[in-house]
Short mmCIF file of C-alpha atoms and ligand atoms in Angstrom, two decimals:
data_model
loop_
_atom_site.label_atom_id
_atom_site.label_comp_id
_atom_site.label_asym_id
_atom_site.label_seq_id
_atom_site.Cartn_x
_atom_site.Cartn_y
_atom_site.Cartn_z
CA MET A 14 -100.45 40.60 35.11
CA THR A 15 -97.90 42.94 36.64
CA SER A 16 -97.64 44.32 40.13
CA SER A 17 -96.24 47.38 41.78
CA ARG A 18 -92.76 47.21 43.23
CA PRO A 19 -92.91 45.37 46.58
CA HIS A 20 -91.59 47.25 49.54
CA THR A 21 -88.67 44.99 50.42
CA ALA A 22 -87.43 47.25 53.20
CA ASN A 23 -90.38 45.97 55.22
CA ALA A 24 -90.26 42.20 54.80
CA TRP A 25 -91.32 39.43 57.14
CA ALA A 26 -89.98 35.89 57.05
CA VAL A 27 -92.24 32.87 57.48
CA ILE A 28 -90.28 29.88 58.74
CA LEU A 29 -92.09 26.62 58.05
CA ALA A 30 -91.57 23.99 60.71
CA ALA A 31 -94.96 22.30 60.73
CA GLY A 32 -94.14 19.21 58.67
CA SER A 33 -94.16 15.70 60.00
CA GLY A 34 -90.73 14.74 58.64
CA THR A 35 -92.03 11.34 57.55
CA ARG A 36 -89.03 10.42 55.42
CA LEU A 37 -86.69 10.87 58.38
CA ALA A 38 -88.95 9.66 61.16
CA ASP A 39 -87.65 6.08 61.28
CA ALA A 40 -84.01 7.14 61.28
CA LEU A 41 -84.64 9.67 64.06
CA ARG A 42 -86.50 7.11 66.15
CA LEU A 43 -83.64 4.64 65.77
CA ALA A 44 -81.07 7.26 66.71
CA GLY A 45 -83.11 8.34 69.74
CA GLY A 46 -83.41 11.84 68.24
CA PRO A 47 -86.34 14.26 68.30
CA GLN A 48 -89.60 13.18 66.68
CA ARG A 49 -89.46 15.72 63.85
CA LYS A 50 -86.50 16.79 61.76
CA GLN A 51 -87.07 20.51 62.28
CA TYR A 52 -86.18 19.99 65.95
CA LEU A 53 -82.82 18.34 65.23
CA LYS A 54 -79.97 20.22 66.83
CA LEU A 55 -77.54 22.31 64.86
CA ASP A 56 -74.92 24.22 66.89
CA GLY A 57 -76.91 23.59 70.03
CA ALA A 58 -80.28 24.93 68.83
CA PRO A 59 -83.14 23.38 66.85
CA LEU A 60 -82.82 23.48 63.08
CA PHE A 61 -85.45 26.18 62.60
CA TRP A 62 -83.44 28.57 64.77
CA ARG A 63 -80.60 28.67 62.23
CA SER A 64 -82.94 30.16 59.65
CA ALA A 65 -84.27 32.66 62.19
CA ARG A 66 -80.71 33.83 62.87
CA THR A 67 -79.97 34.11 59.16
CA PHE A 68 -83.01 36.28 58.47
CA ALA A 69 -82.33 38.44 61.53
CA ARG A 70 -79.09 39.51 59.85
CA LEU A 71 -80.96 41.09 56.94
CA GLN A 72 -81.73 44.77 57.12
CA GLY A 73 -85.06 44.54 55.33
CA VAL A 74 -86.49 41.77 57.52
CA ARG A 75 -88.71 43.28 60.21
CA GLY A 76 -90.21 40.23 61.84
CA LEU A 77 -90.45 36.44 61.93
CA VAL A 78 -93.34 34.00 61.88
CA PHE A 79 -92.68 30.44 63.03
CA VAL A 80 -95.15 27.80 61.92
CA PHE A 81 -95.26 24.65 64.06
CA PRO A 82 -97.36 21.48 64.16
CA PRO A 83 -100.56 22.32 66.11
CA GLU A 84 -99.80 19.78 68.84
CA ASP A 85 -96.33 21.28 69.42
CA LEU A 86 -97.34 24.94 69.31
CA ASP A 87 -97.33 25.67 73.04
CA ALA A 88 -94.08 23.84 73.69
CA MET A 89 -92.39 25.45 70.69
CA ARG A 90 -93.57 28.92 71.63
CA ALA A 91 -91.86 28.39 74.98
CA GLU A 92 -88.78 27.08 73.16
CA VAL A 93 -88.59 30.16 70.92
CA GLU A 94 -88.93 32.36 74.00
CA ARG A 95 -86.08 30.47 75.64
CA LEU A 96 -83.93 30.78 72.51
CA TYR A 97 -84.65 34.50 72.28
CA GLY A 98 -83.56 34.86 75.90
CA ARG A 99 -80.24 33.26 75.10
CA ASP A 100 -79.78 34.71 71.66
CA PRO A 101 -81.86 37.90 71.26
CA LEU A 102 -82.47 38.46 67.57
CA GLY A 103 -83.83 41.97 67.95
CA LEU A 104 -86.93 41.25 65.85
CA PRO A 105 -90.59 40.80 66.74
CA TRP A 106 -91.84 37.26 66.27
CA LYS A 107 -95.05 35.29 66.20
CA ALA A 108 -95.79 31.60 66.18
CA CYS A 109 -98.81 29.78 64.83
CA ALA A 110 -100.04 26.31 64.03
CA GLY A 111 -99.56 24.92 60.54
CA GLY A 112 -101.82 22.73 58.46
CA ALA A 113 -101.89 19.35 56.78
CA ARG A 114 -100.11 20.38 53.58
CA ARG A 115 -97.14 22.69 53.25
CA GLN A 116 -99.29 25.18 51.37
CA ASP A 117 -101.74 25.20 54.30
CA SER A 118 -98.91 25.97 56.68
CA VAL A 119 -97.79 28.85 54.48
CA ARG A 120 -101.33 30.25 54.29
CA LEU A 121 -101.71 30.07 58.06
CA GLY A 122 -98.28 31.66 58.57
CA LEU A 123 -99.14 34.49 56.18
CA GLY A 124 -102.15 35.18 58.37
CA GLN A 125 -99.72 36.32 61.08
CA VAL A 126 -97.78 38.73 58.88
CA PRO A 127 -98.82 42.33 59.57
CA GLY A 128 -100.82 43.83 56.69
CA GLU A 129 -98.38 46.72 56.30
CA ALA A 130 -95.48 44.38 55.43
CA GLY A 131 -94.47 44.84 51.80
CA ALA A 132 -92.80 41.54 51.15
CA VAL A 133 -92.49 38.10 52.61
CA LEU A 134 -89.81 35.43 52.53
CA VAL A 135 -91.21 31.91 52.80
CA HIS A 136 -88.61 29.44 53.99
CA ASP A 137 -88.39 25.73 54.86
CA ALA A 138 -86.90 25.21 58.31
CA ALA A 139 -85.53 22.01 56.78
CA ARG A 140 -83.07 24.18 54.78
CA PRO A 141 -80.86 25.45 57.59
CA PHE A 142 -77.88 26.26 55.39
CA ALA A 143 -79.47 28.99 53.27
CA SER A 144 -77.21 32.02 53.64
CA ALA A 145 -78.07 35.63 54.38
CA ALA A 146 -76.50 36.50 51.00
CA LEU A 147 -79.03 34.25 49.26
CA ALA A 148 -81.96 35.84 51.07
CA ARG A 149 -80.54 39.26 50.15
CA ARG A 150 -80.38 38.20 46.51
CA VAL A 151 -84.02 37.13 46.62
CA LEU A 152 -85.12 40.41 48.23
CA GLY A 153 -82.96 42.29 45.73
CA ALA A 154 -84.78 40.71 42.78
CA LEU A 155 -88.13 41.53 44.39
CA GLY A 156 -87.00 45.10 44.88
CA GLU A 157 -86.47 45.34 41.14
CA GLY A 158 -90.17 44.93 40.67
CA CYS A 159 -91.05 41.23 40.46
CA ALA A 160 -93.90 39.93 42.56
CA ALA A 161 -92.00 36.67 43.05
CA ALA A 162 -88.30 35.75 43.19
CA ILE A 163 -86.96 32.31 43.99
CA PRO A 164 -83.50 30.70 44.20
CA GLY A 165 -82.69 27.99 41.65
CA VAL A 166 -79.68 25.90 40.70
CA VAL A 167 -78.97 24.19 37.41
CA VAL A 168 -79.63 20.47 37.51
CA THR A 169 -76.80 18.04 36.89
CA ASP A 170 -78.94 14.91 36.47
CA THR A 171 -80.98 14.42 33.34
CA ILE A 172 -84.62 14.60 34.38
CA LYS A 173 -87.31 12.35 32.87
CA ARG A 174 -90.99 12.72 33.07
CA VAL A 175 -92.68 9.33 33.66
CA ASP A 176 -96.23 8.01 33.67
CA VAL A 177 -97.92 6.02 36.45
CA ASP A 178 -96.17 2.85 35.25
CA ASP A 179 -92.76 4.51 35.43
CA LYS A 180 -92.50 4.65 31.62
CA VAL A 181 -90.68 7.68 30.31
CA VAL A 182 -93.03 10.15 28.70
CA GLU A 183 -90.56 12.88 27.88
CA THR A 184 -87.07 14.24 28.55
CA PRO A 185 -87.17 17.97 29.12
CA GLU A 186 -84.11 19.81 27.90
CA ARG A 187 -81.79 19.96 30.89
CA ALA A 188 -80.38 23.41 30.20
CA SER A 189 -83.77 24.96 30.79
CA LEU A 190 -84.39 23.21 34.13
CA ARG A 191 -83.74 24.62 37.59
CA ALA A 192 -84.03 22.92 40.96
CA VAL A 193 -85.61 25.53 43.16
CA GLN A 194 -85.10 26.23 46.81
CA THR A 195 -86.27 28.51 49.57
CA PRO A 196 -86.32 31.27 50.78
CA GLN A 197 -88.81 32.32 48.15
CA GLY A 198 -89.67 36.01 48.12
CA PHE A 199 -93.04 37.53 47.27
CA ALA A 200 -94.92 40.76 47.33
CA LEU A 201 -97.30 40.16 50.23
CA GLY A 202 -100.57 41.23 48.58
CA PRO A 203 -100.25 39.10 45.43
CA LEU A 204 -99.14 36.08 47.45
CA LEU A 205 -102.15 36.38 49.78
CA GLN A 206 -104.42 36.60 46.76
CA ALA A 207 -102.79 33.58 45.12
CA HIS A 208 -103.26 31.54 48.30
CA ALA A 209 -106.88 32.62 48.55
CA ARG A 210 -107.49 31.47 44.97
CA ALA A 211 -105.70 28.19 45.63
CA GLU A 212 -108.05 27.59 48.56
CA ALA A 213 -111.14 28.52 46.59
CA GLU A 214 -110.19 26.59 43.47
CA GLY A 215 -108.42 23.60 45.03
CA TRP A 216 -104.93 24.10 43.61
CA GLU A 217 -102.32 21.67 44.92
CA VAL A 218 -98.72 22.85 44.78
CA THR A 219 -95.37 22.04 46.37
CA ASP A 220 -94.08 25.59 46.50
CA ASP A 221 -95.53 29.07 46.60
CA ALA A 222 -93.96 30.11 43.34
CA ALA A 223 -96.24 27.59 41.63
CA LEU A 224 -99.26 29.44 43.00
CA MET A 225 -97.91 32.71 41.72
CA GLU A 226 -97.30 31.16 38.30
CA ARG A 227 -100.87 29.91 38.16
CA ALA A 228 -102.13 33.30 39.25
CA GLY A 229 -100.32 34.81 36.27
CA HIS A 230 -97.33 36.46 37.93
CA ALA A 231 -93.82 36.44 36.52
CA VAL A 232 -91.44 34.55 38.80
CA ALA A 233 -87.76 35.52 38.66
CA VAL A 234 -85.12 32.90 39.42
CA VAL A 235 -81.96 34.07 41.18
CA GLN A 236 -78.81 32.00 41.68
CA GLY A 237 -79.43 29.45 44.44
CA GLU A 238 -76.81 27.68 46.56
CA GLU A 239 -75.56 24.11 46.18
CA GLY A 240 -75.19 23.96 49.95
CA ASN A 241 -78.79 24.97 50.57
CA VAL A 242 -79.86 21.36 50.98
CA LYS A 243 -83.25 20.37 52.32
CA ILE A 244 -82.73 17.89 55.15
CA THR A 245 -85.00 15.14 53.86
CA ASN A 246 -83.49 11.64 53.94
CA PRO A 247 -81.33 9.81 56.50
CA ALA A 248 -78.15 10.46 54.51
CA ASP A 249 -78.71 14.21 54.95
CA LEU A 250 -78.22 13.84 58.71
CA GLU A 251 -74.47 13.71 58.10
CA LEU A 252 -74.67 17.38 57.13
CA LEU A 253 -75.77 18.30 60.63
CA ARG A 254 -72.72 16.89 62.38
CA PRO A 255 -70.85 19.61 64.26
CA VAL A 256 -68.09 21.10 62.14
CA ALA A 257 -65.65 20.83 65.03
CA ALA A 258 -66.09 17.07 64.96
CA ALA A 259 -64.72 16.97 61.43
CA ALA A 260 -61.21 17.73 62.68
CA PRO A 261 -58.89 15.12 64.18
CA ARG A 262 -57.82 15.68 67.77
CA THR A 263 -54.47 15.19 69.45
CA ALA A 264 -54.09 15.23 73.21
CA TRP A 265 -51.31 14.86 75.71
CA GLY A 266 -51.11 13.31 79.16
CA TYR A 267 -48.43 13.48 81.84
CA ASP A 268 -47.92 11.77 85.16
CA VAL A 269 -45.28 11.37 87.87
CA HIS A 270 -44.89 8.82 90.65
CA ARG A 271 -42.47 8.86 93.50
CA TYR A 272 -40.44 5.77 94.40
CA VAL A 273 -40.44 4.31 97.88
CA ALA A 274 -37.08 5.31 99.37
CA GLU A 275 -34.70 2.56 100.32
CA GLY A 276 -34.99 1.78 104.01
CA GLU A 277 -38.41 3.44 104.24
CA ASP A 278 -40.16 2.13 107.34
CA ASP A 279 -43.12 4.47 107.86
CA PRO A 280 -46.14 2.09 107.76
CA ARG A 281 -48.38 4.82 106.25
CA VAL A 282 -45.95 5.14 103.35
CA LEU A 283 -45.47 1.43 103.02
CA ALA A 284 -49.26 1.00 102.83
CA LYS A 285 -49.08 2.89 99.53
CA ALA A 286 -46.06 1.06 98.12
CA ARG A 287 -46.86 -0.82 94.92
CA PRO A 288 -44.73 -3.20 92.88
CA MET A 289 -43.88 -1.46 89.60
CA VAL A 290 -46.34 -1.88 86.74
CA LEU A 291 -45.96 -0.05 83.42
CA GLY A 292 -48.65 -0.17 80.79
CA GLY A 293 -50.20 -3.04 82.69
CA VAL A 294 -46.96 -5.05 82.52
CA ALA A 295 -45.24 -6.05 85.78
CA ILE A 296 -41.60 -4.86 85.91
CA PRO A 297 -39.83 -7.29 88.25
CA GLY A 298 -37.01 -5.86 90.29
CA GLY A 299 -38.05 -2.22 89.71
CA PRO A 300 -38.29 0.18 92.65
CA ARG A 301 -41.66 0.21 94.39
CA VAL A 302 -43.93 3.11 93.50
CA LEU A 303 -46.03 5.22 95.87
CA ALA A 304 -49.62 5.36 94.74
CA HIS A 305 -53.25 5.31 95.68
CA SER A 306 -54.11 3.10 92.69
CA ASP A 307 -51.70 0.51 91.30
CA GLY A 308 -49.26 3.33 90.44
CA ASP A 309 -49.03 2.66 86.70
CA VAL A 310 -47.57 6.00 85.67
CA LEU A 311 -47.80 5.17 81.98
CA LEU A 312 -51.51 4.28 82.04
CA HIS A 313 -52.25 7.40 84.06
CA ALA A 314 -50.58 9.57 81.41
CA LEU A 315 -52.46 7.62 78.75
CA THR A 316 -55.79 8.11 80.53
CA ASP A 317 -55.19 11.87 80.70
CA ALA A 318 -54.45 11.93 76.97
CA LEU A 319 -57.74 10.11 76.30
CA LEU A 320 -59.63 12.54 78.53
CA GLY A 321 -57.95 15.33 76.59
CA ILE A 322 -59.41 13.96 73.34
CA ALA A 323 -62.85 13.84 74.94
CA CYS A 324 -62.44 17.29 76.57
CA ALA A 325 -63.45 15.53 79.78
CA GLY A 326 -61.04 17.04 82.31
CA ASP A 327 -58.38 14.91 83.98
CA ILE A 328 -57.92 11.66 85.84
CA GLY A 329 -57.94 13.36 89.24
CA GLN A 330 -61.42 14.68 88.59
CA LEU A 331 -62.75 11.31 87.52
CA PHE A 332 -60.98 9.16 90.06
CA PRO A 333 -60.12 11.30 93.10
CA ASP A 334 -57.28 9.74 95.13
CA THR A 335 -59.27 10.58 98.26
CA ASP A 336 -61.84 7.97 97.23
CA ALA A 337 -61.18 4.63 98.91
CA ALA A 338 -62.93 2.85 96.04
CA PHE A 339 -59.86 3.44 93.87
CA ASP A 340 -57.38 2.05 96.39
CA ASN A 341 -54.97 -0.25 94.54
CA MET A 342 -57.27 -0.06 91.52
CA PRO A 343 -55.80 -1.58 88.33
CA SER A 344 -55.19 1.40 86.05
CA ALA A 345 -56.59 -0.47 83.03
CA ILE A 346 -59.98 0.58 84.46
CA PHE A 347 -59.01 4.25 84.11
CA VAL A 348 -57.99 3.69 80.50
CA ALA A 349 -61.27 1.90 79.78
CA GLU A 350 -63.20 4.87 81.18
CA GLY A 351 -61.06 7.30 79.15
CA LEU A 352 -61.77 5.27 76.03
CA ARG A 353 -65.48 5.25 76.78
CA ARG A 354 -65.44 9.04 77.09
CA VAL A 355 -63.56 9.37 73.80
CA ARG A 356 -66.21 7.28 72.03
CA GLN A 357 -69.01 9.14 73.73
CA ALA A 358 -67.53 12.37 72.35
CA GLY A 359 -67.67 10.86 68.84
CA TYR A 360 -63.99 10.00 68.36
CA ARG A 361 -61.90 6.87 67.99
CA PRO A 362 -58.18 6.66 68.86
CA MET A 363 -55.90 5.92 65.91
CA HIS A 364 -52.44 6.12 67.43
CA ALA A 365 -50.62 6.45 70.74
CA ASP A 366 -47.03 7.42 71.42
CA VAL A 367 -45.84 7.08 75.01
CA THR A 368 -42.53 7.90 76.65
CA ILE A 369 -41.32 6.63 79.99
CA VAL A 370 -38.71 8.77 81.70
CA ALA A 371 -36.72 6.90 84.36
CA GLN A 372 -33.11 6.42 85.46
CA VAL A 373 -34.04 3.05 86.92
CA PRO A 374 -35.23 0.45 86.09
CA LYS A 375 -34.15 -0.30 82.55
CA VAL A 376 -37.39 -0.17 80.59
CA GLY A 377 -35.94 -1.14 77.19
CA PRO A 378 -36.37 -4.91 77.57
CA HIS A 379 -40.07 -4.44 78.40
CA LYS A 380 -41.01 -1.96 75.67
CA ALA A 381 -42.46 -4.45 73.18
CA ARG A 382 -44.67 -6.11 75.78
CA ILE A 383 -45.81 -2.76 77.09
CA ALA A 384 -46.69 -1.60 73.55
CA ALA A 385 -48.68 -4.77 72.90
CA GLN A 386 -50.55 -4.36 76.16
CA VAL A 387 -51.34 -0.68 75.56
CA ALA A 388 -52.53 -1.50 72.03
CA GLN A 389 -54.87 -4.08 73.48
CA LEU A 390 -56.24 -1.64 76.06
CA LEU A 391 -56.89 0.94 73.34
CA GLU A 392 -58.26 -1.72 70.96
CA LEU A 393 -55.66 -0.68 68.41
CA PRO A 394 -53.44 -2.83 66.18
CA PRO A 395 -49.96 -3.33 67.70
CA ASP A 396 -48.28 -1.19 65.05
CA ALA A 397 -50.38 1.83 66.08
CA VAL A 398 -48.68 2.14 69.48
CA ASN A 399 -45.14 3.25 70.13
CA VAL A 400 -43.34 3.05 73.47
CA LYS A 401 -40.16 4.99 74.12
CA ALA A 402 -37.93 5.13 77.17
CA THR A 403 -35.32 7.64 78.18
CA THR A 404 -33.29 8.79 81.15
CA GLU A 405 -32.67 12.39 82.06
CA GLU A 406 -28.93 11.94 82.23
CA GLY A 407 -28.81 11.82 86.01
CA LEU A 408 -30.58 15.18 86.29
CA GLY A 409 -33.65 16.03 88.34
CA PHE A 410 -35.79 13.66 90.36
CA THR A 411 -35.71 10.91 87.79
CA GLY A 412 -31.92 11.24 87.55
CA GLU A 413 -31.72 10.96 91.34
CA LYS A 414 -33.83 7.79 91.12
CA ARG A 415 -36.51 9.31 93.33
CA GLY A 416 -39.31 8.67 90.89
CA MET A 417 -40.39 8.28 87.28
CA LYS A 418 -42.64 10.05 84.81
CA ALA A 419 -44.48 9.24 81.63
CA VAL A 420 -45.98 11.26 78.82
CA ALA A 421 -48.55 10.01 76.32
CA VAL A 422 -49.80 11.51 73.09
CA VAL A 423 -52.99 10.13 71.55
CA THR A 424 -54.42 11.01 68.14
CA ALA A 425 -58.08 10.35 67.39
CA LEU A 426 -60.35 10.79 64.40
CA PRO A 427 -64.00 11.76 64.54
CA ASP A 428 -66.37 8.88 63.80
CA ALA A 429 -67.54 10.73 60.70
CA LEU A 430 -64.16 10.34 58.96
N1 CTP B 17 -93.95 21.84 56.24
C1 CTP B 17 -94.90 22.52 56.97
N2 CTP B 17 -96.19 22.04 57.01
C2 CTP B 17 -96.52 20.91 56.36
C3 CTP B 17 -95.56 20.22 55.60
C4 CTP B 17 -94.27 20.72 55.55
O1 CTP B 17 -94.58 23.54 57.58
N3 CTP B 17 -97.78 20.48 56.45
C5 CTP B 17 -92.56 22.34 56.24
C6 CTP B 17 -91.58 21.34 56.82
O2 CTP B 17 -91.51 21.47 58.23
C7 CTP B 17 -90.30 21.69 56.12
C8 CTP B 17 -90.75 22.29 54.81
O3 CTP B 17 -92.16 22.53 54.93
O4 CTP B 17 -89.54 22.67 56.82
C9 CTP B 17 -90.44 21.40 53.62
O5 CTP B 17 -91.18 20.20 53.70
P1 CTP B 17 -90.53 18.75 53.73
O6 CTP B 17 -89.06 18.81 53.57
O7 CTP B 17 -91.34 17.89 52.83
O8 CTP B 17 -90.78 18.35 55.27
P2 CTP B 17 -91.80 17.33 55.88
O9 CTP B 17 -93.09 17.41 55.16
O10 CTP B 17 -91.81 17.57 57.34
O11 CTP B 17 -91.09 15.94 55.59
P3 CTP B 17 -91.70 14.66 54.84
O12 CTP B 17 -92.17 15.14 53.50
O13 CTP B 17 -90.56 13.68 54.80
O14 CTP B 17 -92.84 14.19 55.71
MG1 MG B 18 -93.26 16.95 53.01
#
């Protein structure tokens, strides 16, 4: 059976998001994620939206049909409206309820495609990485006159056919096998007919191409994409991690504290005078430091570096010095909060390098203890923290012994690495 050339300049895409995601349900429940995999977030929008955006980039695609679980239809219609408001795709869209089997969902989705459409792309929302180039290839093959075109990749595993007892029945020749994907492209009329026959005659299939095969149509296979994975099992969730999180982060922190001048007698100033602490280590004999908290200049710089990793602003935002609650607060608490933010952002510190800049006191003798203490605060091994000290050769406010400063650089890796 042959068919006339489908009109691929007027194609609609049916995006299937009506499955129950059984194989991922437990993992999603444990992770506190959405109930169904098609609602997982990718770049801030549910998975199915990625496919919608991909199809909207194709010239021939004139509209979209979203197929959702019946019980979610109203909520998802509102969600698509919201997404369109934020990210207008410039295409008409419809949404409908799916059915128990994938093939039912496709049939119901096809019911929404306008009769004048020439071709249809049927796509699993669970394959968010399919590219526009792939969809173009599929439409291109349809345009050459096939009633069905599907993406396929060569298989690298040897495939066995087994019986109900898991005994091998046969080993098909690998070179002739293809693992097929979506989007699958069809001439609309023949696909509707094939679905109608499947309904009438009780055919059970796992993709639409199988219906077309049974109905006697030639199905062309175009080159698929290795990256066009169907999010199916818990291990696939790794693929949805934000790309940005795959890169290490380095951040910097800086802080200055003034010393209490010799002979200072203003009680308001003296109320803020703290004995010197650096990295949580008391420095006996050092000048007193003016501060709202305990005045640990090093831990303040370190906290800002941690907040830099987490993209969480700065220490002043988190712990305003107008807030009496932080009066004489041990700065280890700031570091702990910085660390919590880093972890919340999906990173873990690997290394810290801190420099104390002061004319007085001599910091050298305390460096090892400070490094050990900072390592403990960051939950790092001691050899992952370096403490340096320098003077500014008598120049500037540190040179004039009016205060000290510290800088900290922290490097962190995303949890995924
Ligand atoms: N799908 C659908 N309607 C169904 C079953 C599946 O629309 N009754 C959709 C899924 O939402 C998915 C695609 O078909 O986008 C491929 O199906 P699959 O990966 O098997 O998803 P689920 O059926 O949801 O997952 P599972 O098989 O683990 O339950
Ligand atoms: Mg399924």
